[in-house]
């Protein structure tokens, strides 16, 4: 039987992640009992204090054991956290060495959404791919530059460490784990029972490009504003460099450092975000939207759109159009 420790943080955390993981693993146990098999998982709630009351005071959970008393476990689940990230990490500092120790003893680690910040703070994500909620991608990169953030992915796996993207994408990672430990047939049954898309891998369609502007580089901020105000025109790097009066190599290096995108990637993302908004309104044809955001080549527009959103323009419009609502 595989021992699973679901961590209950100190502070404000996702009740949905905790209850969802607990319920889905125990669903597998119930399914096994129905087919006359022994339960597969021993699911236990663990924490650093005997009662963990959420920071907003609405809910409290009583862990079954404290982590200091858990000498060995097979799988650790870390839910999303809410509120001030640094304060939350500080309040749960006791968790980090325990994660490192358990991982060194063979335990696998799972983080949901913003819970990835815990794993990164432990150092265990250095040099490893990971995902988190796309809204926190810039903060994550700034705090943990040694981790390889793949913010377009719904889930990642590397050497026994699993991470999921934003919000309810944790259910996709749960189905993945069920398939790994219980097999494809059980995973399909679970996906049907919980109505989860079993093979969804990307959170790109749900990402809203905000334009990374939390940095202090004024010339780059001016360039970003210029791109966003003129996205329907052809914009060149030389044009931006001229406006900023910065040498091209220096400009490109500073732009990538400030935004985590190359200049071309940023221009493309601004154009595609504008296209997404037009498609959501659903009042214009694909061609009209394409021309409006500065593309004249249908294939080029489609390829860039799919690269960024993981969907074709027509599929995106069909899925997210508000025209009939």
Coordinates of C-alpha atoms in Angstrom, one line a residue:
X1 CA 0.0 0.0 0.0
X2 CA 1.4 3.4 -1.0
X3 CA 1.5 6.0 1.8
X4 CA 0.3 9.4 0.7
X5 CA 0.9 12.5 2.9
X6 CA -1.4 15.5 2.1
X7 CA 0.2 18.5 3.6
X8 CA -2.0 21.0 5.4
X9 CA -0.1 24.4 5.4
X10 CA -0.1 27.0 8.1
X11 CA -1.8 30.1 6.8
X12 CA -4.2 30.4 3.8
X13 CA -4.4 27.4 1.5
X14 CA -6.6 25.7 -1.1
X15 CA -9.3 23.6 0.6
X16 CA -10.3 22.4 -2.8
X17 CA -6.8 20.9 -3.5
X18 CA -6.8 19.1 -0.2
X19 CA -10.3 17.7 -0.4
X20 CA -9.9 16.9 -4.1
X21 CA -6.7 14.9 -3.6
X22 CA -8.1 13.1 -0.6
X23 CA -11.3 12.2 -2.3
X24 CA -9.8 11.1 -5.6
X25 CA -7.2 8.8 -4.0
X26 CA -9.8 7.3 -1.8
X27 CA -12.1 6.9 -4.8
X28 CA -9.5 4.6 -6.2
X29 CA -9.5 2.6 -3.0
X30 CA -13.3 2.2 -3.2
X31 CA -13.1 1.2 -6.8
X32 CA -10.5 -1.5 -5.9
X33 CA -12.7 -2.8 -3.1
X34 CA -15.6 -3.1 -5.6
X35 CA -13.5 -5.3 -7.8
X36 CA -12.3 -7.3 -4.8
X37 CA -8.8 -5.8 -4.6
X38 CA -7.0 -4.4 -1.6
X39 CA -6.9 -0.6 -1.2
X40 CA -4.0 0.9 -3.1
X41 CA -3.5 4.1 -1.0
X42 CA -3.2 5.0 2.6
X43 CA -4.0 8.7 2.6
X44 CA -3.1 10.8 5.6
X45 CA -3.4 14.5 6.4
X46 CA -0.1 15.9 7.8
X47 CA 0.9 19.3 9.1
X48 CA 3.3 21.3 11.3
X49 CA 0.7 22.1 13.9
X50 CA -2.2 20.1 15.4
X51 CA -4.9 22.5 14.0
X52 CA -4.4 24.5 10.9
X53 CA -6.9 27.4 10.7
X54 CA -7.0 29.3 7.4
X55 CA -5.8 32.9 7.6
X56 CA -9.3 34.1 6.8
X57 CA -10.7 32.2 9.7
X58 CA -13.4 30.4 7.7
X59 CA -12.1 26.8 7.9
X60 CA -9.8 24.7 10.1
X61 CA -8.3 21.2 9.4
X62 CA -6.9 18.9 12.1
X63 CA -4.0 17.0 10.5
X64 CA -3.8 13.3 11.6
X65 CA -0.1 13.6 12.2
X66 CA 2.7 16.2 12.4
X67 CA 5.4 16.0 9.8
X68 CA 8.1 15.6 12.4
X69 CA 6.4 12.2 13.3
X70 CA 6.3 11.0 9.7
X71 CA 9.6 9.2 9.2
X72 CA 8.8 7.8 5.8
X73 CA 6.1 8.4 3.2
X74 CA 5.8 7.5 -0.5
X75 CA 4.1 10.6 -2.0
X76 CA 3.7 14.1 -0.6
X77 CA 0.9 16.4 -1.9
X78 CA 1.4 20.2 -1.5
X79 CA -1.7 22.3 -2.1
X80 CA -1.9 25.8 -3.5
X81 CA -1.2 28.7 -1.0
X82 CA -2.9 32.1 -0.9
X83 CA -2.0 35.5 0.4
X84 CA 1.5 37.0 0.7
X85 CA 3.9 34.4 -0.8
X86 CA 7.0 35.3 1.3
X87 CA 5.0 35.4 4.6
X88 CA 3.5 32.0 3.7
X89 CA 6.8 30.5 2.9
X90 CA 8.2 31.8 6.2
X91 CA 5.3 30.4 8.2
X92 CA 5.9 27.0 6.7
X93 CA 9.7 27.0 6.8
X94 CA 9.6 23.8 8.8
X95 CA 8.2 22.0 5.8
X96 CA 11.2 22.6 3.5
X97 CA 13.9 20.4 5.2
X98 CA 11.3 17.7 5.6
X99 CA 10.6 17.7 1.9
X100 CA 14.3 17.5 1.1
X101 CA 14.8 14.6 3.6
X102 CA 11.8 12.6 2.4
X103 CA 12.8 13.1 -1.3
X104 CA 16.3 11.9 -0.5
X105 CA 14.7 8.8 1.0
X106 CA 12.7 8.0 -2.2
X107 CA 9.4 9.9 -1.7
X108 CA 7.8 11.5 -4.7
X109 CA 6.6 15.1 -4.4
X110 CA 3.5 16.8 -5.9
X111 CA 2.7 20.5 -5.9
X112 CA -0.6 22.0 -7.1
X113 CA -0.7 25.5 -8.6
X114 CA 1.1 28.1 -6.4
X115 CA 2.2 25.3 -4.1
X116 CA 5.2 25.0 -6.5
X117 CA 6.7 27.9 -4.6
X118 CA 7.3 25.5 -1.6
X119 CA 9.2 23.1 -3.8
X120 CA 11.2 25.8 -5.4
X121 CA 12.1 27.3 -2.0
X122 CA 13.4 23.9 -0.9
X123 CA 15.9 24.0 -3.8
X124 CA 14.5 20.7 -5.2
X125 CA 13.4 22.4 -8.4
X126 CA 16.8 23.8 -9.3
X127 CA 17.5 22.7 -12.9
X128 CA 14.1 21.0 -13.2
X129 CA 11.1 21.8 -15.3
X130 CA 8.0 22.9 -13.3
X131 CA 4.7 24.7 -13.7
X132 CA 2.6 27.0 -11.6
X133 CA -0.4 29.3 -12.0
X134 CA 0.3 31.5 -15.1
X135 CA -0.6 34.6 -13.1
X136 CA 2.4 34.1 -10.8
X137 CA 4.9 33.2 -13.5
X138 CA 6.9 36.4 -13.3
X139 CA 7.1 36.3 -9.5
X140 CA 8.2 32.7 -9.6
X141 CA 10.9 33.4 -12.1
X142 CA 12.2 36.4 -10.1
X143 CA 12.3 34.4 -6.9
X144 CA 13.6 31.1 -8.3
X145 CA 15.7 31.7 -11.4
X146 CA 17.3 28.3 -11.2
X147 CA 14.0 26.5 -11.7
X148 CA 12.9 25.9 -15.3
X149 CA 9.4 27.3 -15.3
X150 CA 7.1 26.0 -18.1
X151 CA 4.1 28.2 -17.4
X152 CA 2.2 27.0 -20.5
X153 CA 2.1 23.4 -19.1
X154 CA -0.8 22.0 -17.1
X155 CA 1.6 19.5 -15.5
X156 CA 5.3 18.6 -15.4
X157 CA 7.2 15.5 -14.2
X158 CA 10.9 15.3 -13.5
X159 CA 12.7 12.7 -11.4
X160 CA 9.8 12.0 -9.1
X161 CA 8.7 15.6 -8.8
X162 CA 5.3 16.6 -10.2
X163 CA 3.8 20.1 -10.6
X164 CA 0.5 21.4 -11.9
X165 CA -0.6 24.7 -13.4
X166 CA -3.4 27.0 -12.4
X167 CA -6.4 26.4 -10.2
X168 CA -8.4 23.3 -11.1
X169 CA -5.7 21.9 -13.4
X170 CA -4.7 19.9 -10.3
X171 CA -7.4 17.4 -11.3
X172 CA -5.5 16.6 -14.5
X173 CA -2.4 15.9 -12.5
X174 CA -4.4 13.7 -10.1
X175 CA -5.7 11.7 -13.1
X176 CA -2.1 11.3 -14.3
X177 CA -1.0 10.0 -10.9
X178 CA -3.9 7.6 -10.7
X179 CA -3.0 6.3 -14.2
X180 CA 0.6 5.9 -13.1
X181 CA -0.2 3.9 -9.9
X182 CA -3.5 2.2 -10.8
X183 CA -3.3 1.9 -14.6
X184 CA -5.0 3.4 -17.6
X185 CA -8.4 1.7 -17.1
X186 CA -8.8 3.0 -13.6
X187 CA -7.7 6.5 -14.7
X188 CA -10.3 6.5 -17.5
X189 CA -13.0 5.4 -15.0
X190 CA -11.9 8.2 -12.6
X191 CA -11.9 10.8 -15.4
X192 CA -15.4 9.8 -16.3
X193 CA -16.6 9.8 -12.7
X194 CA -15.1 13.2 -11.9
X195 CA -15.7 14.6 -15.5
X196 CA -12.1 15.5 -16.1
X197 CA -10.4 15.7 -19.5
X198 CA -7.9 12.9 -19.1
X199 CA -5.4 14.0 -21.8
X200 CA -5.4 17.8 -21.4
X201 CA -1.7 19.0 -21.2
X202 CA -1.7 22.8 -21.8
X203 CA -3.0 25.8 -19.8
X204 CA -2.1 28.1 -22.7
X205 CA -5.7 28.7 -23.8
X206 CA -6.5 30.1 -20.4
X207 CA -3.4 32.4 -20.1
X208 CA -4.2 36.1 -20.3
X209 CA -1.1 38.1 -21.4
X210 CA -0.7 41.0 -19.0
X211 CA 2.6 42.3 -20.3
X212 CA 5.4 41.8 -17.8
X213 CA 5.9 45.2 -16.2
X214 CA 7.0 44.6 -12.6
X215 CA 10.6 45.4 -13.5
X216 CA 12.3 48.8 -13.1
X217 CA 13.8 49.2 -16.6
X218 CA 12.2 52.4 -17.9
X219 CA 13.5 52.1 -21.5
X220 CA 12.0 48.6 -21.7
X221 CA 8.8 49.8 -20.2
X222 CA 8.5 52.5 -22.8
X223 CA 9.2 49.9 -25.5
X224 CA 6.5 47.6 -24.1
X225 CA 4.0 50.4 -24.1
X226 CA 4.9 51.3 -27.7
X227 CA 4.4 47.7 -28.8
X228 CA 1.0 47.5 -27.1
X229 CA -0.2 50.8 -28.6
X230 CA 1.0 49.9 -32.1
X231 CA 0.5 46.1 -32.3
X232 CA -1.6 46.4 -35.5
X233 CA 1.5 47.8 -37.4
X234 CA 4.8 46.1 -38.3
X235 CA 7.2 46.7 -35.5
X236 CA 11.0 46.0 -35.9
X237 CA 13.6 45.7 -33.2
X238 CA 15.6 48.4 -34.9
X239 CA 12.6 50.7 -34.6
X240 CA 12.4 50.0 -30.8
X241 CA 16.1 50.5 -30.3
X242 CA 15.9 53.8 -32.1
X243 CA 13.1 55.0 -29.9
X244 CA 14.9 53.9 -26.8
X245 CA 18.4 55.1 -28.0
X246 CA 19.9 51.8 -26.8
X247 CA 22.2 49.6 -28.9
X248 CA 20.5 46.6 -30.3
X249 CA 22.4 43.8 -28.5
X250 CA 22.0 45.7 -25.2
X251 CA 18.3 46.3 -25.8
X252 CA 17.6 42.7 -26.7
X253 CA 19.5 41.5 -23.6
X254 CA 17.7 43.9 -21.3
X255 CA 14.3 43.2 -22.8
X256 CA 14.7 39.4 -22.3
X257 CA 15.9 40.0 -18.7
X258 CA 13.0 42.3 -17.9
X259 CA 10.1 40.4 -19.5
X260 CA 11.3 36.8 -19.9
X261 CA 10.5 37.1 -23.6
X262 CA 12.5 38.0 -26.6
X263 CA 11.3 41.1 -28.4
X264 CA 9.7 39.0 -31.2
X265 CA 8.0 36.8 -28.6
X266 CA 6.6 39.8 -26.8
X267 CA 5.3 41.4 -30.0
X268 CA 3.7 38.1 -31.0
X269 CA 2.0 37.7 -27.6
X270 CA 0.6 41.2 -27.7
X271 CA -0.8 40.7 -31.1
X272 CA -2.3 37.3 -30.2
X273 CA -3.8 38.6 -27.0
X274 CA -5.5 41.3 -29.0
X275 CA -6.7 38.6 -31.5
X276 CA -8.0 36.5 -28.6
X277 CA -10.2 39.4 -27.3
X278 CA -11.6 40.0 -30.8
X279 CA -12.4 36.3 -31.2
X280 CA -14.1 36.2 -27.8
X281 CA -16.5 38.9 -28.9
X282 CA -17.2 36.7 -32.0
X283 CA -18.3 39.5 -34.3
X284 CA -15.5 39.4 -36.8
X285 CA -14.2 36.7 -39.2
X286 CA -10.8 35.1 -38.6
X287 CA -9.4 37.0 -41.6
X288 CA -10.7 40.3 -40.2
X289 CA -9.1 39.7 -36.8
X290 CA -5.9 38.6 -38.5
X291 CA -5.6 41.8 -40.5
X292 CA -6.6 43.9 -37.5
X293 CA -3.7 42.7 -35.4
X294 CA -1.1 43.2 -38.2
X295 CA -0.9 39.8 -40.0
X296 CA -1.4 39.4 -43.7
X297 CA -0.3 35.7 -44.0
X298 CA -3.0 33.3 -42.9
X299 CA -0.6 30.4 -42.2
X300 CA 1.8 32.6 -40.2
X301 CA -1.1 34.0 -38.1
X302 CA -2.5 30.5 -37.5
X303 CA 0.9 29.1 -36.6
X304 CA 1.8 31.8 -34.1
X305 CA -1.7 31.7 -32.6
X306 CA -1.5 27.9 -32.1
X307 CA 2.0 28.2 -30.7
X308 CA 0.9 30.6 -28.0
X309 CA -2.6 29.3 -27.2
X310 CA -2.2 25.7 -28.1
X311 CA -5.4 26.1 -30.2
X312 CA -6.2 27.3 -33.7
X313 CA -8.0 30.6 -34.1
X314 CA -11.3 29.0 -35.1
X315 CA -11.1 26.5 -32.2
X316 CA -10.5 29.3 -29.8
X317 CA -13.4 31.3 -31.1
X318 CA -15.7 28.3 -30.9
X319 CA -14.7 27.6 -27.3
X320 CA -14.6 31.0 -25.8
X321 CA -16.8 33.2 -28.0
X322 CA -19.2 35.4 -25.9
X323 CA -21.3 36.4 -28.9
X324 CA -24.2 34.0 -28.1
X325 CA -24.1 34.6 -24.3

